[in-house]
Amino acid sequence: MSAGSIRPDRSDAPAESWREAFPIDVAEERVENRRQFIKTMVAASTVLACGQVVLATAGQRELRTVVLSDARMLIDVQLSDLKIGEAAIFHYPDKHSPCIIVRLSENETCAYSQKCTHLACPVVPNVAEGRLDCPCHHGAFDIRSGEVLYGPPKTALPRVDLEISASGMIYVVGMKQVQS
Amino acid sequence: MKAQADTHNRTQRLNYVLAVIVGLSAIQMWMMTLSLRAYMAGDPTYLWVTAIISMLLCAVNILLWFFLVH
């Protein structure tokens, strides 16, 4: 134990058997209580620090997400029009904003703004490679998340939220973008 | 007599350490409220700053506990 330790040195104490059952002297009891309390405080402090790291991590992503539109709209593409691996174009939230919808699997469909975040060239799907490619400057986005994979774009593609009815009608319910 | 004085001294030193740790933990609580307020207000600027300060305070607490109390 270091010289600065507060723990008592009991090396000179007689080695009696009752000591094992009652290791703390009456005079030491308050010290032990404080020591226990300090341990609890340090544990609480650690929990607080971890909590703040979790909050910062969660906040960093969530608070960077910007809602570009929350208008609900029925698009003129139906789920039955799209085979697996196929894509279609629609416009949202206005007729000057092309978006691309891709059917990735039986139950997985995603949609993004078709304008590349670099210089607004239209991105094209490359489902086999899991990418949306921008042919103008060779940028690419992940087809499942919209995040930049490589190339000049710095920001993820705006993601379009979809709602698909039981009959296969596709509703667009919003568009969000995660700021870099 | 010597044992009593020794216990008294140790209790005093423990009290100082306890006061410091409680003080640092109180600052951490304050940091947490600042973080929550920033989160609710949608302002991510200070989230990492307060988290890093909180981690540093926690490290000081752990070091104090480890070297002086443990």
Coordinates of N, CA and C in Angstrom, one line a residue:
Chain A
M1 N 0.8 -1.2 0.0 CA 0.0 0.0 0.0 C 0.9 1.2 0.0
S2 N 0.5 2.3 -0.7 CA 1.3 3.5 -0.8 C 1.3 4.3 0.5
A3 N 2.3 5.2 0.6 CA 2.5 5.9 1.8 C 1.3 6.9 2.0
G4 N 0.6 7.3 0.9 CA -0.5 8.2 1.0 C -1.8 7.5 1.3
S5 N -1.8 6.2 1.4 CA -3.1 5.5 1.6 C -3.8 5.8 2.9
I6 N -5.1 5.8 2.8 CA -5.9 6.0 4.0 C -6.2 4.7 4.8
R7 N -6.0 3.6 4.1 CA -6.3 2.4 4.7 C -5.4 2.1 5.8
P8 N -5.9 1.6 7.0 CA -5.1 1.4 8.2 C -4.1 0.2 8.0
D9 N -3.0 0.4 8.7 CA -2.0 -0.7 8.6 C -2.2 -1.6 9.8
R10 N -2.7 -2.8 9.5 CA -3.0 -3.7 10.7 C -1.9 -4.8 10.8
S11 N -0.8 -4.5 10.3 CA 0.3 -5.6 10.3 C 0.7 -6.0 11.8
D12 N 0.5 -5.0 12.7 CA 0.9 -5.3 14.1 C -0.3 -5.9 14.9
A13 N -1.4 -6.0 14.3 CA -2.6 -6.5 15.1 C -2.4 -8.0 15.3
P14 N -2.9 -8.4 16.5 CA -2.7 -9.9 16.8 C -3.6 -10.7 15.9
A15 N -3.2 -11.8 15.5 CA -3.9 -12.7 14.6 C -4.9 -13.6 15.4
E16 N -6.0 -12.9 15.8 CA -6.9 -13.7 16.6 C -8.1 -14.2 15.6
S17 N -8.7 -15.3 16.0 CA -9.7 -15.8 15.1 C -10.9 -15.0 14.9
W18 N -11.3 -14.2 16.0 CA -12.5 -13.4 15.9 C -12.3 -12.2 14.9
R19 N -11.1 -11.9 14.7 CA -10.7 -10.8 13.8 C -11.3 -11.0 12.4
E20 N -11.3 -12.3 12.0 CA -11.8 -12.6 10.6 C -13.2 -12.3 10.5
A21 N -14.0 -12.6 11.6 CA -15.4 -12.3 11.5 C -15.8 -10.9 11.7
F22 N -15.0 -10.2 12.5 CA -15.2 -8.7 12.8 C -14.0 -7.9 12.5
P23 N -13.7 -7.7 11.2 CA -12.4 -7.1 10.9 C -12.3 -5.6 11.1
I24 N -13.5 -5.0 11.4 CA -13.5 -3.5 11.5 C -13.7 -3.1 12.9
D25 N -12.7 -2.3 13.4 CA -12.9 -1.8 14.8 C -14.0 -0.8 14.8
V26 N -14.5 -0.5 16.1 CA -15.6 0.5 16.2 C -15.1 1.8 15.7
A27 N -13.9 2.2 16.1 CA -13.4 3.5 15.7 C -13.2 3.6 14.1
E28 N -13.1 2.5 13.5 CA -12.8 2.5 12.0 C -14.1 2.5 11.2
E29 N -15.3 2.3 11.9 CA -16.5 2.1 11.2 C -16.9 3.3 10.4
R30 N -16.7 4.5 10.9 CA -17.0 5.7 10.1 C -16.2 5.8 8.9
V31 N -14.9 5.4 9.1 CA -14.0 5.4 7.9 C -14.5 4.5 6.8
E32 N -14.9 3.3 7.3 CA -15.3 2.3 6.3 C -16.6 2.7 5.6
N33 N -17.5 3.4 6.4 CA -18.7 3.9 5.8 C -18.4 4.9 4.7
R34 N -17.5 5.8 5.0 CA -17.1 6.8 4.0 C -16.5 6.2 2.8
R35 N -15.6 5.2 3.1 CA -14.9 4.5 2.0 C -16.0 3.9 1.0
Q36 N -17.0 3.3 1.6 CA -18.0 2.6 0.8 C -18.8 3.7 0.0
F37 N -19.1 4.8 0.7 CA -19.8 5.9 0.0 C -19.0 6.4 -1.1
I38 N -17.7 6.6 -0.9 CA -16.8 7.1 -2.0 C -16.9 6.1 -3.2
K39 N -16.9 4.8 -2.9 CA -16.9 3.8 -4.0 C -18.2 4.0 -4.8
T40 N -19.3 4.2 -4.0 CA -20.6 4.4 -4.7 C -20.6 5.6 -5.6
M41 N -20.0 6.7 -5.0 CA -19.9 8.0 -5.8 C -19.1 7.8 -7.1
V42 N -18.0 7.1 -7.0 CA -17.1 6.9 -8.1 C -17.9 6.0 -9.2
A43 N -18.6 5.0 -8.7 CA -19.4 4.2 -9.6 C -20.5 5.1 -10.3
A44 N -21.1 6.0 -9.5 CA -22.2 6.8 -10.1 C -21.5 7.8 -11.1
S45 N -20.3 8.3 -10.8 CA -19.6 9.2 -11.7 C -19.3 8.5 -13.0
T46 N -18.9 7.2 -12.9 CA -18.6 6.5 -14.1 C -19.8 6.3 -15.0
V47 N -20.9 6.0 -14.3 CA -22.2 5.8 -15.1 C -22.6 7.1 -15.7
L48 N -22.4 8.2 -15.0 CA -22.8 9.5 -15.6 C -21.9 9.8 -16.9
A49 N -20.6 9.5 -16.7 CA -19.7 9.8 -17.9 C -20.1 8.9 -19.1
C50 N -20.4 7.6 -18.8 CA -20.8 6.7 -19.9 C -22.1 7.2 -20.5
G51 N -23.0 7.7 -19.7 CA -24.3 8.2 -20.1 C -24.2 9.3 -21.1
Q52 N -23.2 10.2 -20.7 CA -23.0 11.4 -21.6 C -22.4 11.0 -22.9
V53 N -21.5 10.0 -22.9 CA -20.9 9.6 -24.1 C -22.0 9.0 -25.1
V54 N -22.9 8.2 -24.4 CA -24.0 7.6 -25.2 C -24.9 8.7 -25.8
L55 N -25.2 9.7 -24.9 CA -26.1 10.8 -25.4 C -25.4 11.6 -26.5
A56 N -24.1 11.9 -26.4 CA -23.4 12.6 -27.4 C -23.4 11.8 -28.7
T57 N -23.2 10.5 -28.6 CA -23.1 9.7 -29.8 C -24.5 9.7 -30.5
A58 N -25.6 9.5 -29.7 CA -26.9 9.5 -30.3 C -27.3 10.8 -30.9
G59 N -26.9 11.9 -30.1 CA -27.2 13.2 -30.6 C -26.5 13.6 -31.8
Q60 N -25.3 13.2 -31.9 CA -24.5 13.6 -33.1 C -25.2 13.2 -34.4
R61 N -25.7 12.0 -34.5 CA -26.4 11.5 -35.7 C -27.8 12.1 -35.8
E62 N -28.5 12.0 -34.7 CA -30.0 12.4 -34.8 C -30.1 13.9 -35.1
L63 N -29.2 14.7 -34.4 CA -29.4 16.1 -34.6 C -28.8 16.7 -35.9
R64 N -28.1 15.8 -36.6 CA -27.6 16.2 -37.9 C -28.6 15.9 -39.0
T65 N -29.7 15.2 -38.6 CA -30.6 14.8 -39.6 C -31.6 15.9 -39.9
V66 N -31.7 16.4 -41.1 CA -32.6 17.5 -41.4 C -33.8 17.0 -42.2
V67 N -35.0 17.4 -41.8 CA -36.2 17.0 -42.6 C -36.3 17.9 -43.7
L68 N -36.2 17.4 -45.0 CA -36.4 18.3 -46.1 C -37.8 18.4 -46.5
S69 N -38.6 17.4 -46.3 CA -40.0 17.5 -46.6 C -40.8 16.4 -45.7
D70 N -42.0 16.8 -45.3 CA -42.8 15.8 -44.6 C -44.2 15.6 -45.3
A71 N -44.2 16.0 -46.5 CA -45.5 15.9 -47.3 C -45.8 14.4 -47.6
R72 N -47.0 14.0 -47.5 CA -47.4 12.7 -47.8 C -48.0 12.7 -49.2
M73 N -47.5 11.7 -50.0 CA -47.9 11.7 -51.4 C -47.9 10.3 -52.0
L74 N -48.9 10.0 -52.8 CA -49.0 8.7 -53.5 C -48.2 8.8 -54.8
I75 N -47.3 7.9 -55.0 CA -46.5 8.0 -56.2 C -47.1 7.1 -57.3
D76 N -46.8 7.4 -58.6 CA -47.4 6.6 -59.6 C -46.6 5.3 -59.9
V77 N -45.9 4.8 -59.0 CA -45.2 3.6 -59.1 C -45.8 2.6 -58.1
Q78 N -46.1 1.4 -58.5 CA -46.7 0.4 -57.6 C -45.6 -0.6 -57.4
L79 N -45.8 -1.3 -56.2 CA -44.8 -2.3 -55.9 C -44.8 -3.4 -56.9
S80 N -45.9 -3.7 -57.5 CA -46.0 -4.8 -58.5 C -45.3 -4.4 -59.8
D81 N -45.0 -3.1 -60.0 CA -44.3 -2.6 -61.2 C -42.8 -2.9 -61.1
L82 N -42.4 -3.1 -59.9 CA -40.9 -3.3 -59.7 C -40.5 -4.7 -59.4
K83 N -39.7 -5.3 -60.2 CA -39.2 -6.6 -59.9 C -38.0 -6.4 -59.0
I84 N -37.5 -7.5 -58.4 CA -36.4 -7.4 -57.5 C -35.1 -6.9 -58.3
G85 N -34.5 -5.9 -57.8 CA -33.3 -5.3 -58.5 C -33.6 -4.2 -59.5
E86 N -34.9 -4.0 -59.7 CA -35.3 -2.9 -60.6 C -35.5 -1.6 -59.9
A87 N -35.5 -0.5 -60.7 CA -35.6 0.8 -60.1 C -36.6 1.6 -61.0
A88 N -37.2 2.7 -60.4 CA -38.1 3.5 -61.1 C -37.9 5.0 -60.6
I89 N -38.3 5.9 -61.4 CA -38.1 7.3 -61.1 C -39.5 7.9 -60.7
F90 N -39.5 8.7 -59.7 CA -40.7 9.5 -59.4 C -40.3 10.9 -59.0
H91 N -41.2 11.8 -58.8 CA -40.8 13.2 -58.4 C -41.4 13.5 -57.0
Y92 N -40.5 14.0 -56.1 CA -40.9 14.4 -54.8 C -39.9 15.3 -54.2
P93 N -40.3 16.4 -53.5 CA -41.7 16.8 -53.2 C -42.3 17.7 -54.3
D94 N -41.5 18.0 -55.3 CA -42.1 18.8 -56.4 C -41.6 18.1 -57.7
K95 N -42.2 18.6 -58.8 CA -41.9 18.0 -60.1 C -40.4 18.3 -60.6
H96 N -39.7 19.1 -59.9 CA -38.3 19.4 -60.3 C -37.4 18.6 -59.5
S97 N -37.9 17.7 -58.6 CA -37.0 16.9 -57.7 C -37.1 15.4 -58.0
P98 N -36.3 14.9 -58.9 CA -36.4 13.5 -59.3 C -35.9 12.6 -58.1
C99 N -36.6 11.5 -57.9 CA -36.2 10.6 -56.9 C -36.1 9.2 -57.5
I100 N -35.4 8.3 -56.9 CA -35.3 7.0 -57.5 C -35.7 5.9 -56.4
I101 N -36.5 5.0 -56.8 CA -37.0 4.0 -55.9 C -36.4 2.6 -56.4
V102 N -35.8 1.9 -55.5 CA -35.2 0.6 -55.9 C -35.8 -0.5 -55.0
R103 N -36.1 -1.6 -55.7 CA -36.6 -2.8 -54.9 C -35.4 -3.7 -54.7
L104 N -35.0 -3.9 -53.5 CA -33.8 -4.6 -53.2 C -34.1 -6.1 -53.0
S105 N -35.2 -6.4 -52.4 CA -35.6 -7.8 -52.2 C -37.1 -7.8 -52.1
E106 N -37.6 -9.0 -51.8 CA -39.1 -9.1 -51.7 C -39.7 -8.1 -50.8
N107 N -39.1 -7.9 -49.6 CA -39.6 -7.0 -48.6 C -38.8 -5.7 -48.3
E108 N -37.9 -5.5 -49.2 CA -37.0 -4.3 -48.9 C -37.0 -3.4 -50.2
T109 N -37.5 -2.2 -49.9 CA -37.5 -1.2 -51.0 C -37.0 0.1 -50.4
C110 N -36.2 0.8 -51.1 CA -35.7 2.1 -50.6 C -35.7 3.1 -51.7
A111 N -35.7 4.4 -51.3 CA -35.8 5.5 -52.2 C -34.9 6.6 -51.8
Y112 N -34.3 7.3 -52.8 CA -33.5 8.5 -52.5 C -33.7 9.5 -53.5
S113 N -33.3 10.7 -53.2 CA -33.2 11.8 -54.2 C -32.3 11.3 -55.3
Q114 N -32.6 11.6 -56.5 CA -31.7 11.1 -57.6 C -30.6 12.1 -57.9
K115 N -30.6 13.3 -57.2 CA -29.6 14.3 -57.5 C -28.4 14.0 -56.6
C116 N -27.2 13.8 -57.3 CA -26.0 13.5 -56.5 C -25.7 14.8 -55.7
T117 N -25.2 14.6 -54.5 CA -25.0 15.7 -53.6 C -23.7 16.5 -53.9
H118 N -23.0 16.0 -55.0 CA -21.8 16.7 -55.4 C -22.2 17.9 -56.4
L119 N -22.7 17.5 -57.6 CA -23.1 18.6 -58.5 C -24.4 18.3 -59.2
A120 N -25.3 17.5 -58.5 CA -26.6 17.3 -58.9 C -26.8 16.4 -60.1
C121 N -25.8 15.7 -60.5 CA -26.0 14.7 -61.6 C -27.0 13.6 -61.2
P122 N -27.7 13.0 -62.1 CA -28.6 11.9 -61.6 C -27.8 10.6 -61.3
V123 N -28.1 10.1 -60.2 CA -27.4 8.8 -59.8 C -28.1 7.6 -60.4
V124 N -27.4 6.6 -60.7 CA -28.0 5.4 -61.3 C -27.8 4.2 -60.4
P125 N -28.8 3.3 -60.3 CA -28.6 2.2 -59.4 C -27.7 1.1 -60.0
N126 N -26.9 0.5 -59.1 CA -26.1 -0.6 -59.4 C -26.3 -1.7 -58.3
V127 N -27.5 -2.3 -58.5 CA -28.0 -3.2 -57.4 C -27.0 -4.3 -57.1
A128 N -26.5 -4.9 -58.2 CA -25.6 -6.0 -58.0 C -24.4 -5.7 -57.1
E129 N -23.9 -4.4 -57.2 CA -22.8 -4.0 -56.4 C -23.2 -3.3 -55.1
G130 N -24.5 -3.1 -54.9 CA -25.1 -2.5 -53.7 C -24.7 -1.0 -53.7
R131 N -24.7 -0.3 -54.9 CA -24.4 1.1 -54.9 C -25.3 1.9 -55.8
L132 N -25.3 3.2 -55.5 CA -25.9 4.1 -56.5 C -24.7 4.9 -57.0
D133 N -24.5 4.8 -58.3 CA -23.3 5.4 -58.9 C -23.7 6.8 -59.5
C134 N -22.7 7.7 -59.4 CA -22.9 9.0 -60.1 C -21.9 8.9 -61.3
P135 N -22.4 8.8 -62.5 CA -21.4 8.6 -63.6 C -20.6 9.9 -64.0
C136 N -21.1 11.1 -63.5 CA -20.4 12.3 -63.9 C -19.0 12.4 -63.4
H137 N -18.8 12.2 -62.0 CA -17.5 12.3 -61.4 C -17.1 11.1 -60.6
H138 N -17.8 10.0 -61.0 CA -17.4 8.7 -60.4 C -17.5 8.7 -58.8
G139 N -18.6 9.2 -58.4 CA -18.9 9.1 -56.9 C -19.9 7.9 -56.8
A140 N -20.0 7.4 -55.5 CA -20.9 6.3 -55.3 C -21.5 6.4 -53.9
F141 N -22.7 5.9 -53.8 CA -23.5 5.9 -52.5 C -23.9 4.5 -52.2
D142 N -24.0 4.2 -50.9 CA -24.5 2.9 -50.5 C -26.0 2.8 -50.7
I143 N -26.4 1.7 -51.4 CA -27.8 1.6 -51.8 C -28.7 1.4 -50.6
R144 N -28.2 0.9 -49.5 CA -29.1 0.7 -48.3 C -29.1 1.8 -47.3
S145 N -28.1 2.7 -47.3 CA -28.1 3.8 -46.3 C -28.0 5.1 -47.0
G146 N -27.6 5.2 -48.2 CA -27.4 6.5 -48.9 C -26.1 7.2 -48.6
E147 N -25.3 6.5 -47.7 CA -24.0 7.1 -47.3 C -23.0 7.1 -48.4
V148 N -22.1 8.1 -48.4 CA -21.1 8.2 -49.5 C -20.1 7.0 -49.3
L149 N -19.9 6.3 -50.4 CA -18.9 5.2 -50.4 C -17.5 5.7 -50.9
Y150 N -17.5 6.4 -52.0 CA -16.3 7.0 -52.4 C -16.6 8.1 -53.5
G151 N -15.6 8.8 -53.9 CA -15.8 9.9 -54.9 C -15.9 11.3 -54.3
P152 N -16.2 12.2 -55.1 CA -16.2 13.6 -54.6 C -17.4 14.0 -53.7
P153 N -18.5 13.3 -53.7 CA -19.6 13.8 -52.8 C -19.2 13.7 -51.3
K154 N -19.6 14.7 -50.6 CA -19.3 14.8 -49.1 C -20.5 14.4 -48.3
T155 N -21.7 14.5 -48.8 CA -22.9 14.3 -48.0 C -23.7 13.2 -48.6
A156 N -24.4 12.5 -47.6 CA -25.2 11.3 -48.0 C -26.4 11.8 -48.9
L157 N -26.9 10.9 -49.7 CA -28.1 11.2 -50.5 C -29.3 11.4 -49.6
P158 N -30.2 12.4 -49.8 CA -31.4 12.5 -49.1 C -32.2 11.3 -49.2
R159 N -32.7 10.7 -48.1 CA -33.4 9.5 -48.1 C -34.9 9.8 -48.1
V160 N -35.6 9.1 -48.9 CA -37.1 9.2 -49.0 C -37.7 8.1 -48.2
D161 N -38.6 8.5 -47.2 CA -39.3 7.5 -46.4 C -40.6 7.0 -47.2
L162 N -40.7 5.7 -47.2 CA -41.9 5.1 -47.9 C -42.8 4.4 -47.0
E163 N -44.1 4.4 -47.4 CA -45.1 3.5 -46.7 C -45.7 2.7 -47.8
I164 N -45.8 1.4 -47.7 CA -46.3 0.6 -48.7 C -47.6 -0.1 -48.2
S165 N -48.7 0.1 -48.9 CA -50.0 -0.4 -48.4 C -50.0 -1.9 -48.8
A166 N -51.0 -2.6 -48.2 CA -51.2 -4.1 -48.4 C -51.4 -4.3 -49.9
S167 N -52.1 -3.4 -50.6 CA -52.4 -3.6 -52.0 C -51.2 -3.2 -52.9
G168 N -50.1 -2.8 -52.3 CA -48.9 -2.5 -53.1 C -48.8 -1.0 -53.6
M169 N -49.7 -0.2 -53.1 CA -49.6 1.3 -53.4 C -48.4 1.8 -52.6
I170 N -47.7 2.7 -53.2 CA -46.5 3.3 -52.5 C -46.7 4.7 -52.1
Y171 N -46.7 5.1 -50.9 CA -46.8 6.5 -50.4 C -45.4 7.0 -50.0
V172 N -45.2 8.2 -50.3 CA -43.9 8.8 -49.8 C -44.4 9.7 -48.6
V173 N -43.7 9.6 -47.5 CA -44.1 10.3 -46.3 C -43.1 11.3 -45.8
G174 N -42.0 11.4 -46.5 CA -41.0 12.4 -46.1 C -39.7 12.2 -46.7
M175 N -38.8 13.2 -46.6 CA -37.5 13.1 -47.1 C -36.5 13.7 -46.0
K176 N -35.5 13.0 -45.7 CA -34.5 13.4 -44.7 C -33.1 13.3 -45.2
Q177 N -32.3 14.2 -44.7 CA -30.9 14.1 -45.0 C -30.0 14.3 -43.8
V178 N -29.0 13.4 -43.7 CA -28.0 13.5 -42.6 C -26.9 14.4 -43.1
Q179 N -26.7 15.5 -42.4 CA -25.7 16.5 -42.7 C -24.3 15.9 -42.4
S180 N -23.3 16.3 -43.2 CA -21.9 15.8 -42.9 C -21.3 16.7 -41.8
Chain B
M1 N -4.0 6.1 22.5 CA -4.0 7.5 22.2 C -3.5 7.8 20.8
K2 N -2.4 7.1 20.5 CA -1.8 7.3 19.2 C -2.7 6.7 18.1
A3 N -3.3 5.5 18.5 CA -4.2 4.9 17.5 C -5.4 5.8 17.3
Q4 N -5.9 6.5 18.3 CA -7.1 7.4 18.2 C -6.7 8.5 17.3
A5 N -5.6 9.1 17.5 CA -5.1 10.2 16.7 C -4.9 9.8 15.2
D6 N -4.4 8.6 15.1 CA -4.2 8.0 13.7 C -5.6 7.9 13.0
T7 N -6.6 7.3 13.7 CA -7.9 7.2 13.1 C -8.5 8.5 12.8
H8 N -8.3 9.5 13.7 CA -8.8 10.8 13.5 C -8.2 11.4 12.2
N9 N -6.9 11.3 12.1 CA -6.2 11.8 10.9 C -6.7 11.2 9.6
R10 N -6.9 9.9 9.7 CA -7.3 9.2 8.5 C -8.8 9.6 8.1
T11 N -9.6 9.8 9.2 CA -11.0 10.2 8.9 C -11.0 11.6 8.2
Q12 N -10.1 12.4 8.8 CA -10.0 13.8 8.2 C -9.7 13.8 6.7
R13 N -8.6 13.0 6.4 CA -8.1 12.9 5.0 C -9.2 12.3 4.1
L14 N -9.9 11.3 4.7 CA -11.0 10.7 3.9 C -12.1 11.7 3.6
N15 N -12.3 12.5 4.6 CA -13.4 13.6 4.5 C -13.0 14.5 3.3
Y16 N -11.7 14.9 3.2 CA -11.3 15.8 2.2 C -11.5 15.1 0.8
V17 N -11.0 13.8 0.7 CA -11.2 13.1 -0.5 C -12.7 13.0 -0.9
L18 N -13.5 12.7 0.1 CA -14.9 12.6 -0.1 C -15.5 13.9 -0.6
A19 N -15.1 15.0 0.0 CA -15.6 16.3 -0.4 C -15.2 16.6 -1.9
V20 N -14.0 16.2 -2.3 CA -13.5 16.5 -3.6 C -14.3 15.6 -4.6
I21 N -14.5 14.3 -4.3 CA -15.2 13.4 -5.2 C -16.7 13.9 -5.3
V22 N -17.3 14.3 -4.2 CA -18.7 14.7 -4.3 C -18.8 16.0 -5.1
G23 N -17.8 16.9 -4.9 CA -17.8 18.1 -5.7 C -17.7 17.8 -7.2
L24 N -16.7 17.0 -7.6 CA -16.5 16.6 -9.0 C -17.8 16.0 -9.6
S25 N -18.4 15.1 -8.8 CA -19.6 14.4 -9.2 C -20.7 15.4 -9.4
A26 N -20.8 16.4 -8.6 CA -21.8 17.5 -8.7 C -21.6 18.2 -10.0
I27 N -20.3 18.5 -10.3 CA -20.0 19.2 -11.6 C -20.5 18.3 -12.8
Q28 N -20.2 17.0 -12.6 CA -20.7 16.0 -13.7 C -22.2 16.1 -13.9
M29 N -22.9 16.1 -12.7 CA -24.4 16.2 -12.8 C -24.8 17.5 -13.6
W30 N -24.1 18.6 -13.3 CA -24.4 19.8 -14.0 C -24.1 19.7 -15.5
M31 N -23.0 19.0 -15.8 CA -22.7 18.8 -17.2 C -23.8 17.9 -17.9
M32 N -24.3 17.0 -17.2 CA -25.3 16.1 -17.7 C -26.6 16.9 -18.0
T33 N -26.9 17.9 -17.1 CA -28.1 18.7 -17.3 C -27.9 19.6 -18.6
L34 N -26.7 20.1 -18.7 CA -26.3 20.9 -19.9 C -26.5 20.1 -21.2
S35 N -26.0 18.9 -21.1 CA -26.1 18.0 -22.3 C -27.5 17.7 -22.6
L36 N -28.3 17.4 -21.6 CA -29.7 17.1 -21.9 C -30.5 18.3 -22.5
R37 N -30.1 19.5 -21.9 CA -30.8 20.7 -22.4 C -30.4 20.9 -23.9
A38 N -29.1 20.7 -24.2 CA -28.6 20.9 -25.6 C -29.3 19.9 -26.5
Y39 N -29.4 18.7 -26.0 CA -30.1 17.6 -26.8 C -31.5 18.0 -27.1
M40 N -32.2 18.4 -26.0 CA -33.7 18.8 -26.2 C -33.8 20.0 -27.1
A41 N -32.9 20.9 -27.1 CA -33.0 22.1 -27.9 C -32.5 21.8 -29.3
G42 N -32.0 20.6 -29.6 CA -31.5 20.2 -30.9 C -30.2 20.9 -31.3
D43 N -29.4 21.2 -30.3 CA -28.1 21.8 -30.6 C -27.0 20.9 -30.2
P44 N -26.3 20.3 -31.2 CA -25.3 19.2 -30.9 C -23.9 19.8 -30.6
T45 N -23.8 21.1 -30.6 CA -22.4 21.7 -30.5 C -21.7 21.3 -29.2
Y46 N -22.4 21.4 -28.1 CA -21.7 21.2 -26.8 C -21.8 19.8 -26.3
L47 N -22.5 18.9 -27.0 CA -22.7 17.5 -26.5 C -21.4 16.8 -26.2
W48 N -20.5 16.9 -27.2 CA -19.2 16.2 -27.0 C -18.3 16.9 -26.1
V49 N -18.4 18.3 -26.0 CA -17.6 19.0 -25.1 C -17.9 18.6 -23.6
T50 N -19.2 18.6 -23.3 CA -19.6 18.3 -22.0 C -19.3 16.8 -21.7
A51 N -19.4 15.9 -22.7 CA -19.1 14.5 -22.5 C -17.6 14.3 -22.2
I52 N -16.8 15.1 -22.9 CA -15.3 14.9 -22.6 C -15.0 15.5 -21.2
I53 N -15.6 16.6 -20.9 CA -15.3 17.2 -19.5 C -15.8 16.1 -18.5
S54 N -16.9 15.5 -18.7 CA -17.5 14.6 -17.8 C -16.5 13.3 -17.6
M55 N -16.0 12.9 -18.8 CA -15.1 11.8 -18.8 C -13.8 12.1 -18.0
L56 N -13.3 13.3 -18.1 CA -12.1 13.8 -17.4 C -12.4 13.8 -15.9
L57 N -13.5 14.3 -15.5 CA -13.9 14.4 -14.1 C -14.0 13.0 -13.6
C58 N -14.6 12.1 -14.3 CA -14.7 10.7 -13.9 C -13.3 10.1 -13.7
A59 N -12.4 10.4 -14.7 CA -11.1 9.8 -14.5 C -10.4 10.3 -13.3
V60 N -10.6 11.6 -13.0 CA -10.0 12.1 -11.7 C -10.6 11.4 -10.5
N61 N -11.9 11.2 -10.5 CA -12.6 10.5 -9.4 C -12.0 9.1 -9.2
I62 N -11.8 8.4 -10.4 CA -11.3 7.0 -10.3 C -9.9 7.0 -9.7
L63 N -9.0 8.0 -10.2 CA -7.7 8.1 -9.8 C -7.6 8.4 -8.3
L64 N -8.4 9.3 -7.8 CA -8.5 9.7 -6.4 C -8.8 8.4 -5.6
W65 N -9.9 7.8 -6.0 CA -10.3 6.6 -5.3 C -9.2 5.5 -5.3
F66 N -8.6 5.3 -6.5 CA -7.7 4.2 -6.6 C -6.4 4.4 -5.7
F67 N -5.9 5.7 -5.8 CA -4.6 5.9 -5.1 C -4.8 6.3 -3.6
L68 N -5.9 6.9 -3.2 CA -6.1 7.4 -1.9 C -7.0 6.6 -1.0
V69 N -8.0 5.9 -1.6 CA -9.0 5.2 -0.8 C -8.9 3.7 -0.9
H70 N -8.8 3.2 -2.2 CA -8.8 1.8 -2.4 C -7.9 1.0 -1.6

